[in-house]
Amino acid sequence: MTDAARRTGTTQVYTWEPSNQAIAARYGVRPEDVVRFDTNTSPAEPAGLAGALAGPFDPSLNEYPDSEYAELTAAAAAYTGVDPGEIVVGAGADEVLDIIAKTFLPAAGAAIVPIPTYGMYGVLTSQRAARAIAVPRRGTDGAFGLDLDRLLPLLAEAQVVWLAVPNNPTGADEPEANLLALLDAAAALGPQAPAIVVDEAYHEFTGRTAIPLRDRYPHLIVVRTLSKAFALPGIRIGYAVAARATIARLERVRPPGSVSTVSATIGAAALRAPATAVENVRRLVEERSRFAAALTAAGWTPHPSVTNFLLVRIGSHEQAEEAAERLLHRGLVPRTFGPANPLRGHLRLTVRSAAENARLVEAIGA
Ligand SMILES: Cc1ncc(COP(=O)(O)O)c(C=O)c1O
């Protein structure tokens, strides 16, 4: 989602990322020269995936998918080290987040959104006709961590807390002590505790996870995706891990066939061969250091990142907009932030291939 989501009258209007074709047409470049620095995806499909699809690839397409997604669920369970009954799958993390919102967030309810963060949390909250309680995160000197002094007193008002760990768009991790303090404060509310959603879309870049805490905190829901480290956003596979009773509630809302048989088959194979993700992460983390150093040498200021993207301070909002336009005229698409956003003087840049990153660095000085 772009930063242009806005409210007109009573209707929330969202705008999504423009297509390569739309960008090419607008900036007069060839579609094949467009590079997405705005979507936190990987520069290439996972190497070795074909090998991971053992045997001929022939999912039966004349039937509906297995409504329980037993194979995909088993693969996600084995990958995360939990029982299949502690997993629910969906069409990308976004659908899993949607299922969580439909399950836990009633109309006229409230969700806590520590900002800045992933835009879909606000979108899903407003789609439920619920109220988003925006709680500013600590600034750069607090490494964009949660401001617990502000957040904890609001817990009793909310049915859901949306949390990205590591966070998008800051690229920062969350200290485990903060997470535990939040979970303890929620647990102290007993049956009124809000669902604490820990969106670990970028988990594989840190190796840290809240999954082991699910036994102690039945309100904890960890969300994962194959879109980032596994480099498979095109197949749309995500899943949640939580205590059995929580998963049972999500299962009642999950659509029976939103993940195609083709996607479920590829997703299960990828989860059974996590070495492809490990290698992708190794390559991107190495490239992240090089990219950050080159951006710094070019006069921009990347914040520390534990993910596959960099939040980069450019200067004023106007300077950031001007820098974005310069990149877009070369087909390089950064994530921008609107004038009302606290990150308005920044761009967010996905770590792409060495050659693509070099194209961007060259464009800064051009
Ligand atoms: C924090 C976070 N959660 C979820 C998603 C979406 O994941 P998926 O592609 O699985 O829907 C993203 C994608 O950028 C993200 O940054």
CSV table of C-alpha atoms and ligand atoms in Angstrom, one decimal:
chain,number,residue,atom,x,y,z
A,1,MET,CA,0.0,0.0,0.0
A,2,THR,CA,1.3,3.5,-0.7
A,3,ASP,CA,1.2,6.4,1.7
A,4,ALA,CA,-1.6,7.9,-0.2
A,5,ALA,CA,-4.3,6.0,1.7
A,6,ARG,CA,-6.7,8.7,2.7
A,7,ARG,CA,-10.2,9.3,4.1
A,8,THR,CA,-12.8,11.0,1.9
A,9,GLY,CA,-16.1,11.6,3.7
A,10,THR,CA,-16.8,8.3,5.5
A,11,THR,CA,-15.1,6.1,2.9
A,12,GLN,CA,-11.4,5.1,3.3
A,13,VAL,CA,-9.7,5.2,-0.1
A,14,TYR,CA,-6.6,3.1,-0.6
A,15,THR,CA,-4.1,3.3,-3.3
A,16,TRP,CA,-1.8,0.4,-4.0
A,17,GLU,CA,1.6,0.3,-5.6
A,18,PRO,CA,1.5,1.2,-9.3
A,19,SER,CA,2.4,-1.5,-11.8
A,20,ASN,CA,5.7,-1.6,-13.7
A,21,GLN,CA,3.7,-0.8,-16.8
A,22,ALA,CA,2.1,2.3,-15.2
A,23,ILE,CA,5.5,3.5,-14.0
A,24,ALA,CA,7.1,2.9,-17.3
A,25,ALA,CA,4.4,4.8,-19.1
A,26,ARG,CA,4.5,7.7,-16.7
A,27,TYR,CA,8.3,8.1,-16.7
A,28,GLY,CA,9.0,7.2,-20.2
A,29,VAL,CA,11.2,4.1,-19.5
A,30,ARG,CA,10.9,0.5,-20.7
A,31,PRO,CA,8.9,-1.8,-18.4
A,32,GLU,CA,11.8,-4.2,-18.3
A,33,ASP,CA,14.0,-1.4,-16.9
A,34,VAL,CA,11.7,-0.8,-13.9
A,35,VAL,CA,13.2,-2.1,-10.6
A,36,ARG,CA,11.0,-2.4,-7.5
A,37,PHE,CA,12.9,-0.9,-4.6
A,38,ASP,CA,9.5,-0.3,-2.9
A,39,THR,CA,8.1,-3.8,-2.2
A,40,ASN,CA,10.7,-5.5,0.0
A,41,THR,CA,10.9,-8.4,-2.4
A,42,SER,CA,14.0,-10.4,-3.5
A,43,PRO,CA,15.9,-9.7,-6.7
A,44,ALA,CA,15.5,-13.2,-8.1
A,45,GLU,CA,13.4,-16.4,-7.6
A,46,PRO,CA,14.8,-18.8,-5.1
A,47,ALA,CA,17.7,-20.8,-6.7
A,48,GLY,CA,17.1,-24.5,-6.3
A,49,LEU,CA,13.4,-24.4,-5.9
A,50,ALA,CA,12.8,-26.6,-8.9
A,51,GLY,CA,15.0,-29.3,-7.2
A,52,ALA,CA,12.9,-28.9,-4.1
A,53,LEU,CA,9.8,-29.8,-6.0
A,54,ALA,CA,10.6,-33.5,-5.8
A,55,GLY,CA,9.2,-35.6,-8.7
A,56,PRO,CA,6.9,-34.3,-11.5
A,57,PHE,CA,5.0,-31.2,-10.6
A,58,ASP,CA,1.4,-32.3,-11.2
A,59,PRO,CA,-1.1,-31.1,-8.6
A,60,SER,CA,-4.6,-32.1,-9.8
A,61,LEU,CA,-6.1,-28.9,-11.1
A,62,ASN,CA,-9.5,-30.5,-12.0
A,63,GLU,CA,-10.4,-30.6,-8.2
A,64,TYR,CA,-10.6,-27.9,-5.6
A,65,PRO,CA,-7.6,-27.6,-3.2
A,66,ASP,CA,-7.7,-29.7,0.0
A,67,SER,CA,-9.7,-27.4,2.2
A,68,GLU,CA,-7.5,-28.3,5.2
A,69,TYR,CA,-4.3,-27.7,3.3
A,70,ALA,CA,-2.9,-30.6,5.1
A,71,GLU,CA,0.4,-30.8,3.2
A,72,LEU,CA,1.2,-27.1,3.4
A,73,THR,CA,0.1,-27.0,7.1
A,74,ALA,CA,2.4,-30.0,7.9
A,75,ALA,CA,5.3,-28.3,6.1
A,76,ALA,CA,4.8,-25.0,8.0
A,77,ALA,CA,4.5,-27.0,11.2
A,78,ALA,CA,7.7,-28.9,10.6
A,79,TYR,CA,9.5,-25.7,9.5
A,80,THR,CA,8.5,-23.8,12.7
A,81,GLY,CA,8.7,-26.8,15.1
A,82,VAL,CA,5.1,-26.8,16.2
A,83,ASP,CA,2.1,-29.2,15.8
A,84,PRO,CA,-0.1,-28.8,12.6
A,85,GLY,CA,-3.0,-27.9,15.0
A,86,GLU,CA,-1.1,-24.7,15.9
A,87,ILE,CA,-1.0,-23.5,12.3
A,88,VAL,CA,-3.4,-21.7,10.0
A,89,VAL,CA,-2.5,-20.9,6.4
A,90,GLY,CA,-3.7,-18.2,4.1
A,91,ALA,CA,-3.1,-16.4,0.8
A,92,GLY,CA,-0.1,-14.4,2.0
A,93,ALA,CA,0.4,-12.9,5.4
A,94,ASP,CA,-2.1,-10.2,4.3
A,95,GLU,CA,-4.9,-12.7,4.2
A,96,VAL,CA,-3.8,-14.2,7.5
A,97,LEU,CA,-3.9,-10.7,9.0
A,98,ASP,CA,-7.4,-10.2,7.5
A,99,ILE,CA,-8.6,-13.5,9.1
A,100,ILE,CA,-7.2,-12.3,12.4
A,101,ALA,CA,-9.0,-9.0,12.0
A,102,LYS,CA,-12.3,-10.7,11.2
A,103,THR,CA,-11.9,-13.1,14.1
A,104,PHE,CA,-10.9,-10.6,16.9
A,105,LEU,CA,-11.9,-7.1,15.8
A,106,PRO,CA,-15.6,-6.3,16.1
A,107,ALA,CA,-17.2,-3.3,14.4
A,108,ALA,CA,-16.7,-0.3,16.7
A,109,GLY,CA,-13.8,-2.1,18.4
A,110,ALA,CA,-10.3,-0.8,18.6
A,111,ALA,CA,-6.8,-1.9,17.5
A,112,ILE,CA,-3.5,-0.5,18.7
A,113,VAL,CA,-1.1,0.4,15.8
A,114,PRO,CA,2.4,1.5,16.9
A,115,ILE,CA,3.4,3.9,14.1
A,116,PRO,CA,5.2,4.0,11.8
A,117,THR,CA,4.5,0.5,10.8
A,118,TYR,CA,3.0,-1.7,8.0
A,119,GLY,CA,0.1,0.1,6.4
A,120,MET,CA,-2.2,-2.9,6.2
A,121,TYR,CA,-2.8,-2.8,9.9
A,122,GLY,CA,-4.6,0.5,9.6
A,123,VAL,CA,-6.4,-0.7,6.4
A,124,LEU,CA,-7.7,-3.9,8.0
A,125,THR,CA,-8.8,-2.1,11.1
A,126,SER,CA,-10.8,0.5,9.2
A,127,GLN,CA,-12.3,-2.3,7.0
A,128,ARG,CA,-13.7,-3.8,10.2
A,129,ALA,CA,-15.2,-0.4,11.0
A,130,ALA,CA,-13.0,-0.4,14.1
A,131,ARG,CA,-10.9,2.4,15.5
A,132,ALA,CA,-7.1,2.5,15.0
A,133,ILE,CA,-5.3,3.8,18.1
A,134,ALA,CA,-2.1,5.1,16.7
A,135,VAL,CA,0.7,5.0,19.2
A,136,PRO,CA,3.9,6.7,18.1
A,137,ARG,CA,7.0,4.6,18.4
A,138,ARG,CA,10.1,6.0,20.1
A,139,GLY,CA,12.3,7.9,17.7
A,140,THR,CA,15.7,7.2,16.2
A,141,ASP,CA,17.4,7.4,19.6
A,142,GLY,CA,15.1,4.7,20.9
A,143,ALA,CA,15.8,2.7,17.7
A,144,PHE,CA,12.1,3.0,16.7
A,145,GLY,CA,11.1,0.6,19.6
A,146,LEU,CA,7.7,0.5,21.2
A,147,ASP,CA,6.8,3.3,23.6
A,148,LEU,CA,5.4,1.1,26.4
A,149,ASP,CA,4.7,4.0,28.7
A,150,ARG,CA,2.1,5.2,26.1
A,151,LEU,CA,1.0,1.8,24.9
A,152,LEU,CA,0.4,-0.3,28.0
A,153,PRO,CA,-2.3,2.0,29.5
A,154,LEU,CA,-4.3,1.7,26.2
A,155,LEU,CA,-4.3,-2.2,26.1
A,156,ALA,CA,-7.7,-2.5,27.9
A,157,GLU,CA,-9.4,-0.5,25.2
A,158,ALA,CA,-8.2,-2.7,22.3
A,159,GLN,CA,-9.2,-6.2,21.0
A,160,VAL,CA,-6.0,-6.4,18.8
A,161,VAL,CA,-2.5,-5.1,18.9
A,162,TRP,CA,-0.7,-5.1,15.5
A,163,LEU,CA,3.0,-5.5,15.8
A,164,ALA,CA,5.6,-6.0,13.1
A,165,VAL,CA,8.8,-7.6,14.5
A,166,PRO,CA,11.2,-6.6,12.9
A,167,ASN,CA,9.2,-3.5,11.9
A,168,ASN,CA,8.5,-2.3,8.4
A,169,PRO,CA,9.3,0.5,7.4
A,170,THR,CA,12.0,1.1,10.0
A,171,GLY,CA,13.9,-2.1,9.5
A,172,ALA,CA,14.4,-2.2,13.3
A,173,ASP,CA,14.0,-5.2,15.6
A,174,GLU,CA,12.1,-5.1,18.9
A,175,PRO,CA,13.9,-5.9,22.1
A,176,GLU,CA,12.5,-9.1,23.6
A,177,ALA,CA,12.0,-7.4,27.0
A,178,ASN,CA,9.5,-5.0,25.3
A,179,LEU,CA,7.6,-7.9,23.8
A,180,LEU,CA,7.5,-9.7,27.1
A,181,ALA,CA,6.3,-6.6,29.0
A,182,LEU,CA,3.5,-6.2,26.5
A,183,LEU,CA,2.5,-9.8,26.6
A,184,ASP,CA,2.5,-9.8,30.4
A,185,ALA,CA,0.4,-6.6,30.6
A,186,ALA,CA,-2.1,-8.1,28.2
A,187,ALA,CA,-2.2,-11.4,30.1
A,188,ALA,CA,-3.0,-9.5,33.3
A,189,LEU,CA,-6.3,-8.4,31.6
A,190,GLY,CA,-7.4,-12.1,31.7
A,191,PRO,CA,-10.2,-13.0,29.2
A,192,GLN,CA,-10.3,-9.3,28.1
A,193,ALA,CA,-6.8,-9.5,26.8
A,194,PRO,CA,-6.4,-8.2,23.2
A,195,ALA,CA,-4.9,-10.5,20.6
A,196,ILE,CA,-1.2,-9.6,20.3
A,197,VAL,CA,-0.3,-10.1,16.7
A,198,VAL,CA,3.5,-10.4,16.1
A,199,ASP,CA,4.0,-10.2,12.4
A,200,GLU,CA,7.3,-11.9,11.7
A,201,ALA,CA,7.3,-11.3,7.9
A,202,TYR,CA,11.1,-10.7,8.1
A,203,HIS,CA,11.8,-13.3,10.8
A,204,GLU,CA,14.4,-15.2,8.7
A,205,PHE,CA,16.6,-12.1,8.5
A,206,THR,CA,17.1,-12.2,12.3
A,207,GLY,CA,16.4,-15.8,13.3
A,208,ARG,CA,14.5,-14.5,16.4
A,209,THR,CA,10.9,-15.5,17.0
A,210,ALA,CA,8.1,-15.2,19.5
A,211,ILE,CA,6.7,-18.7,18.6
A,212,PRO,CA,8.0,-20.4,21.8
A,213,LEU,CA,6.0,-18.0,23.9
A,214,ARG,CA,2.6,-19.2,22.5
A,215,ASP,CA,2.1,-21.7,25.4
A,216,ARG,CA,2.4,-19.1,28.0
A,217,TYR,CA,0.4,-16.4,26.1
A,218,PRO,CA,-2.7,-17.8,24.4
A,219,HIS,CA,-3.4,-14.4,23.0
A,220,LEU,CA,-0.2,-14.3,21.0
A,221,ILE,CA,-0.5,-14.9,17.2
A,222,VAL,CA,2.7,-15.0,15.2
A,223,VAL,CA,2.3,-14.4,11.5
A,224,ARG,CA,4.8,-15.5,8.8
A,225,THR,CA,5.1,-15.3,5.0
A,226,LEU,CA,6.9,-16.9,2.1
A,227,SER,CA,7.1,-13.5,0.4
A,228,LYS,CA,10.4,-12.2,1.9
A,229,ALA,CA,13.3,-14.6,2.8
A,230,PHE,CA,11.7,-17.4,0.7
A,231,ALA,CA,11.5,-15.0,-2.3
A,232,LEU,CA,8.0,-16.2,-3.3
A,233,PRO,CA,5.6,-13.3,-3.1
A,234,GLY,CA,4.0,-14.4,-6.4
A,235,ILE,CA,2.5,-17.5,-4.9
A,236,ARG,CA,0.8,-15.7,-2.0
A,237,ILE,CA,1.5,-18.0,1.0
A,238,GLY,CA,1.4,-16.9,4.6
A,239,TYR,CA,0.6,-18.7,7.9
A,240,ALA,CA,0.0,-18.0,11.6
A,241,VAL,CA,1.3,-19.9,14.6
A,242,ALA,CA,-0.6,-19.7,17.9
A,243,ALA,CA,-2.0,-21.9,20.7
A,244,ARG,CA,-4.5,-24.5,19.4
A,245,ALA,CA,-7.6,-22.8,20.8
A,246,THR,CA,-6.6,-19.6,19.1
A,247,ILE,CA,-6.0,-21.4,15.8
A,248,ALA,CA,-9.4,-23.1,16.1
A,249,ARG,CA,-11.0,-19.7,16.2
A,250,LEU,CA,-9.1,-18.5,13.2
A,251,GLU,CA,-10.0,-21.7,11.3
A,252,ARG,CA,-13.7,-20.9,11.6
A,253,VAL,CA,-13.1,-17.7,9.6
A,254,ARG,CA,-10.5,-18.9,7.1
A,255,PRO,CA,-11.9,-19.3,3.6
A,256,PRO,CA,-11.8,-23.0,2.4
A,257,GLY,CA,-10.0,-22.4,-0.9
A,258,SER,CA,-8.2,-19.0,-1.1
A,259,VAL,CA,-4.8,-20.6,-1.7
A,260,SER,CA,-4.6,-22.4,-5.1
A,261,THR,CA,-3.4,-26.0,-5.3
A,262,VAL,CA,-0.4,-24.7,-7.4
A,263,SER,CA,0.6,-22.3,-4.7
A,264,ALA,CA,0.1,-24.7,-1.8
A,265,THR,CA,2.2,-27.3,-3.6
A,266,ILE,CA,5.1,-24.9,-4.3
A,267,GLY,CA,4.8,-23.4,-0.8
A,268,ALA,CA,5.0,-26.8,0.9
A,269,ALA,CA,8.1,-27.7,-1.2
A,270,ALA,CA,9.8,-24.4,-0.3
A,271,LEU,CA,9.1,-24.9,3.4
A,272,ARG,CA,10.6,-28.4,3.2
A,273,ALA,CA,13.8,-26.9,1.7
A,274,PRO,CA,14.6,-23.9,3.8
A,275,ALA,CA,18.2,-23.8,2.6
A,276,THR,CA,17.0,-21.7,-0.3
A,277,ALA,CA,15.8,-19.0,2.1
A,278,VAL,CA,19.0,-19.3,4.2
A,279,GLU,CA,21.1,-18.7,1.1
A,280,ASN,CA,18.8,-15.8,0.0
A,281,VAL,CA,19.1,-14.2,3.4
A,282,ARG,CA,22.9,-14.6,3.4
A,283,ARG,CA,23.2,-13.0,0.0
A,284,LEU,CA,20.9,-10.1,0.9
A,285,VAL,CA,22.5,-9.4,4.3
A,286,GLU,CA,25.9,-9.2,2.6
A,287,GLU,CA,24.6,-6.9,-0.1
A,288,ARG,CA,22.8,-4.8,2.5
A,289,SER,CA,26.1,-3.7,4.0
A,290,ARG,CA,27.5,-2.9,0.6
A,291,PHE,CA,24.4,-1.0,-0.4
A,292,ALA,CA,24.2,1.0,2.9
A,293,ALA,CA,27.9,1.9,2.6
A,294,ALA,CA,27.4,3.1,-1.0
A,295,LEU,CA,24.3,5.2,0.0
A,296,THR,CA,26.3,6.8,2.8
A,297,ALA,CA,29.1,7.6,0.5
A,298,ALA,CA,26.6,9.2,-1.8
A,299,GLY,CA,25.4,11.5,1.0
A,300,TRP,CA,22.3,9.7,2.2
A,301,THR,CA,21.8,8.3,5.7
A,302,PRO,CA,20.5,4.7,6.0
A,303,HIS,CA,19.2,3.7,9.5
A,304,PRO,CA,20.5,0.4,10.8
A,305,SER,CA,18.4,-2.5,9.4
A,306,VAL,CA,18.0,-6.1,10.3
A,307,THR,CA,15.8,-6.7,7.2
A,308,ASN,CA,16.0,-6.8,3.4
A,309,PHE,CA,15.3,-3.0,3.2
A,310,LEU,CA,16.8,0.2,4.3
A,311,LEU,CA,15.0,3.3,5.7
A,312,VAL,CA,17.1,6.1,4.4
A,313,ARG,CA,17.1,9.7,5.7
A,314,ILE,CA,17.3,12.1,2.7
A,315,GLY,CA,16.5,15.5,4.4
A,316,SER,CA,13.3,17.6,4.1
A,317,HIS,CA,10.1,16.1,2.6
A,318,GLU,CA,10.8,18.1,-0.5
A,319,GLN,CA,14.3,16.8,-0.8
A,320,ALA,CA,13.0,13.2,-0.4
A,321,GLU,CA,10.3,13.8,-3.1
A,322,GLU,CA,12.9,15.3,-5.4
A,323,ALA,CA,15.2,12.3,-4.9
A,324,ALA,CA,12.3,9.9,-5.5
A,325,GLU,CA,11.5,11.7,-8.8
A,326,ARG,CA,15.1,11.5,-9.9
A,327,LEU,CA,15.1,7.7,-9.3
A,328,LEU,CA,11.7,7.2,-10.9
A,329,HIS,CA,12.8,8.9,-14.1
A,330,ARG,CA,15.3,6.0,-14.4
A,331,GLY,CA,12.7,3.4,-13.6
A,332,LEU,CA,13.9,2.9,-10.0
A,333,VAL,CA,10.9,2.8,-7.7
A,334,PRO,CA,11.5,3.9,-4.0
A,335,ARG,CA,8.9,3.8,-1.3
A,336,THR,CA,7.9,7.4,-0.4
A,337,PHE,CA,6.2,8.8,2.6
A,338,GLY,CA,3.5,11.5,2.4
A,339,PRO,CA,3.8,15.0,3.9
A,340,ALA,CA,1.9,14.1,7.1
A,341,ASN,CA,4.0,10.9,7.7
A,342,PRO,CA,6.7,11.2,10.5
A,343,LEU,CA,9.1,9.6,8.0
A,344,ARG,CA,8.4,12.3,5.3
A,345,GLY,CA,12.1,13.1,4.8
A,346,HIS,CA,12.9,9.5,4.1
A,347,LEU,CA,12.8,6.9,1.4
A,348,ARG,CA,12.6,3.1,2.0
A,349,LEU,CA,14.7,1.1,-0.4
A,350,THR,CA,14.7,-2.7,-0.8
A,351,VAL,CA,18.1,-4.4,-1.0
A,352,ARG,CA,18.1,-5.7,-4.6
A,353,SER,CA,20.9,-7.3,-6.6
A,354,ALA,CA,24.4,-5.7,-6.6
A,355,ALA,CA,23.8,-4.5,-10.2
A,356,GLU,CA,20.4,-3.0,-9.4
A,357,ASN,CA,21.6,-1.3,-6.3
A,358,ALA,CA,24.6,0.1,-8.2
A,359,ARG,CA,22.1,1.6,-10.7
A,360,LEU,CA,20.3,3.3,-7.9
A,361,VAL,CA,23.5,4.7,-6.3
A,362,GLU,CA,24.6,6.0,-9.6
A,363,ALA,CA,21.3,7.8,-10.1
A,364,ILE,CA,21.7,9.7,-6.8
A,365,GLY,CA,24.7,11.6,-8.1
A,366,ALA,CA,23.4,12.0,-11.7
B,1,LIG,C1,5.3,-6.5,8.0
B,1,LIG,C2,4.7,-7.1,6.8
B,1,LIG,N1,3.7,-8.0,7.0
B,1,LIG,C3,3.1,-8.6,5.9
B,1,LIG,C4,3.5,-8.3,4.6
B,1,LIG,C5,2.8,-8.9,3.4
B,1,LIG,O1,3.2,-10.2,3.3
B,1,LIG,P1,2.4,-11.2,2.2
B,1,LIG,O2,3.1,-10.9,0.9
B,1,LIG,O3,2.7,-12.5,2.7
B,1,LIG,O4,1.0,-10.8,2.1
B,1,LIG,C6,4.5,-7.4,4.4
B,1,LIG,C7,4.9,-7.1,3.0
B,1,LIG,O5,5.6,-6.1,2.8
B,1,LIG,C8,5.1,-6.8,5.5
B,1,LIG,O6,6.1,-5.9,5.4
